[in-house]
Amino acid sequence: MDTDLTEIRPVERHVDTLLRIDLAGGDSLLLAIEAQGRKDPDKRSSWAYYLAHLYAKFRYPPVLLVVCRDKGTAEWAAEPIRIGLEKHPSPNSPKRAWAPPRPVSSGGI
């Protein structure tokens, strides 16, 4: 695989609304607001791109708020954005996620 991640052609991506929120103590965050009228399987990758790009560009932690018309779309949009392996240890299962390594031994004569 090519290691060059340069985009050859511009890709237009627009978030519906973007706000910088200044918090007490001097910290800030970015609030990206998206209106979603229906389930769209391509949106998850767009949302992941938005969050990564916003952080890389502005260096503020981004938060995505998806506003939906109906409960079904809202439940779909509330599912976690997964990148990578489908099956991996869950942070909700500390024993599986943080199990100590098994001892390994080897010997020879």
mmCIF file of N, CA, C and O in Angstrom, residues 3-4 15 18-19 24 26 28 33 37 41 62 65 71 75 83 85 93-94 108:
data_model
loop_
_atom_site.group_PDB
_atom_site.id
_atom_site.type_symbol
_atom_site.label_atom_id
_atom_site.label_comp_id
_atom_site.label_asym_id
_atom_site.label_seq_id
_atom_site.Cartn_x
_atom_site.Cartn_y
_atom_site.Cartn_z
ATOM 1 N N THR A 3 2.130 4.751 1.058
ATOM 2 C CA THR A 3 2.137 5.441 2.351
ATOM 3 C C THR A 3 1.825 6.926 2.232
ATOM 4 O O THR A 3 1.665 7.614 3.238
ATOM 5 N N ASP A 4 1.696 7.438 1.017
ATOM 6 C CA ASP A 4 1.377 8.847 0.798
ATOM 7 C C ASP A 4 -0.127 9.058 0.965
ATOM 8 O O ASP A 4 -0.930 8.523 0.204
ATOM 9 N N VAL A 15 -19.676 20.586 7.103
ATOM 10 C CA VAL A 15 -20.451 20.319 8.304
ATOM 11 C C VAL A 15 -21.559 21.376 8.333
ATOM 12 O O VAL A 15 -21.363 22.506 7.871
ATOM 13 N N LEU A 18 -20.637 24.800 12.657
ATOM 14 C CA LEU A 18 -19.424 24.601 13.445
ATOM 15 C C LEU A 18 -19.264 25.772 14.404
ATOM 16 O O LEU A 18 -19.267 26.929 13.981
ATOM 17 N N LEU A 19 -19.168 25.455 15.687
ATOM 18 C CA LEU A 19 -19.016 26.475 16.722
ATOM 19 C C LEU A 19 -17.785 26.173 17.560
ATOM 20 O O LEU A 19 -17.514 25.015 17.879
ATOM 21 N N ALA A 24 -14.699 27.586 30.750
ATOM 22 C CA ALA A 24 -14.041 28.192 31.907
ATOM 23 C C ALA A 24 -12.658 27.574 32.053
ATOM 24 O O ALA A 24 -12.467 26.387 31.818
ATOM 25 N N GLY A 26 -10.070 28.567 30.271
ATOM 26 C CA GLY A 26 -9.277 28.826 29.070
ATOM 27 C C GLY A 26 -9.301 27.739 28.014
ATOM 28 O O GLY A 26 -8.742 27.923 26.943
ATOM 29 N N SER A 28 -10.988 25.255 25.106
ATOM 30 C CA SER A 28 -12.009 25.409 24.071
ATOM 31 C C SER A 28 -12.296 24.052 23.461
ATOM 32 O O SER A 28 -11.489 23.124 23.557
ATOM 33 N N ILE A 33 -22.265 20.431 14.329
ATOM 34 C CA ILE A 33 -23.674 20.057 14.372
ATOM 35 C C ILE A 33 -24.099 19.613 12.979
ATOM 36 O O ILE A 33 -23.880 20.329 12.001
ATOM 37 N N GLY A 37 -31.630 13.590 8.287
ATOM 38 C CA GLY A 37 -33.036 13.280 8.065
ATOM 39 C C GLY A 37 -33.339 11.803 7.938
ATOM 40 O O GLY A 37 -34.468 11.364 8.155
ATOM 41 N N PRO A 41 -25.623 5.139 5.292
ATOM 42 C CA PRO A 41 -24.451 4.349 5.672
ATOM 43 C C PRO A 41 -23.110 5.045 5.400
ATOM 44 O O PRO A 41 -22.114 4.726 6.027
ATOM 45 N N PRO A 62 -12.863 18.056 19.109
ATOM 46 C CA PRO A 62 -14.161 18.189 18.441
ATOM 47 C C PRO A 62 -15.225 17.296 19.077
ATOM 48 O O PRO A 62 -14.940 16.208 19.564
ATOM 49 N N LEU A 65 -22.545 16.635 17.264
ATOM 50 C CA LEU A 65 -23.941 16.567 17.681
ATOM 51 C C LEU A 65 -24.769 16.351 16.423
ATOM 52 O O LEU A 65 -24.728 17.175 15.510
ATOM 53 N N LYS A 71 -37.011 9.138 15.904
ATOM 54 C CA LYS A 71 -36.324 8.302 16.890
ATOM 55 C C LYS A 71 -35.445 7.232 16.230
ATOM 56 O O LYS A 71 -34.341 6.970 16.679
ATOM 57 N N GLU A 75 -31.522 6.875 16.952
ATOM 58 C CA GLU A 75 -30.901 5.664 17.514
ATOM 59 C C GLU A 75 -29.773 5.176 16.624
ATOM 60 O O GLU A 75 -28.728 4.759 17.096
ATOM 61 N N ILE A 83 -13.941 2.217 13.737
ATOM 62 C CA ILE A 83 -12.926 2.193 12.687
ATOM 63 C C ILE A 83 -12.018 1.023 12.994
ATOM 64 O O ILE A 83 -11.440 0.947 14.065
ATOM 65 N N LEU A 85 -11.213 -3.133 13.389
ATOM 66 C CA LEU A 85 -11.726 -4.469 13.626
ATOM 67 C C LEU A 85 -13.109 -4.436 14.257
ATOM 68 O O LEU A 85 -13.388 -3.623 15.130
ATOM 69 N N SER A 93 -15.719 -4.089 29.301
ATOM 70 C CA SER A 93 -15.378 -5.384 29.874
ATOM 71 C C SER A 93 -13.917 -5.337 30.345
ATOM 72 O O SER A 93 -13.039 -5.823 29.659
ATOM 73 N N PRO A 94 -13.643 -4.734 31.505
ATOM 74 C CA PRO A 94 -12.261 -4.538 31.938
ATOM 75 C C PRO A 94 -11.441 -5.816 32.013
ATOM 76 O O PRO A 94 -10.263 -5.809 31.715
ATOM 77 N N GLY A 108 15.907 -24.604 26.093
ATOM 78 C CA GLY A 108 16.667 -25.347 25.093
ATOM 79 C C GLY A 108 17.884 -25.995 25.711
ATOM 80 O O GLY A 108 18.339 -25.609 26.781
#
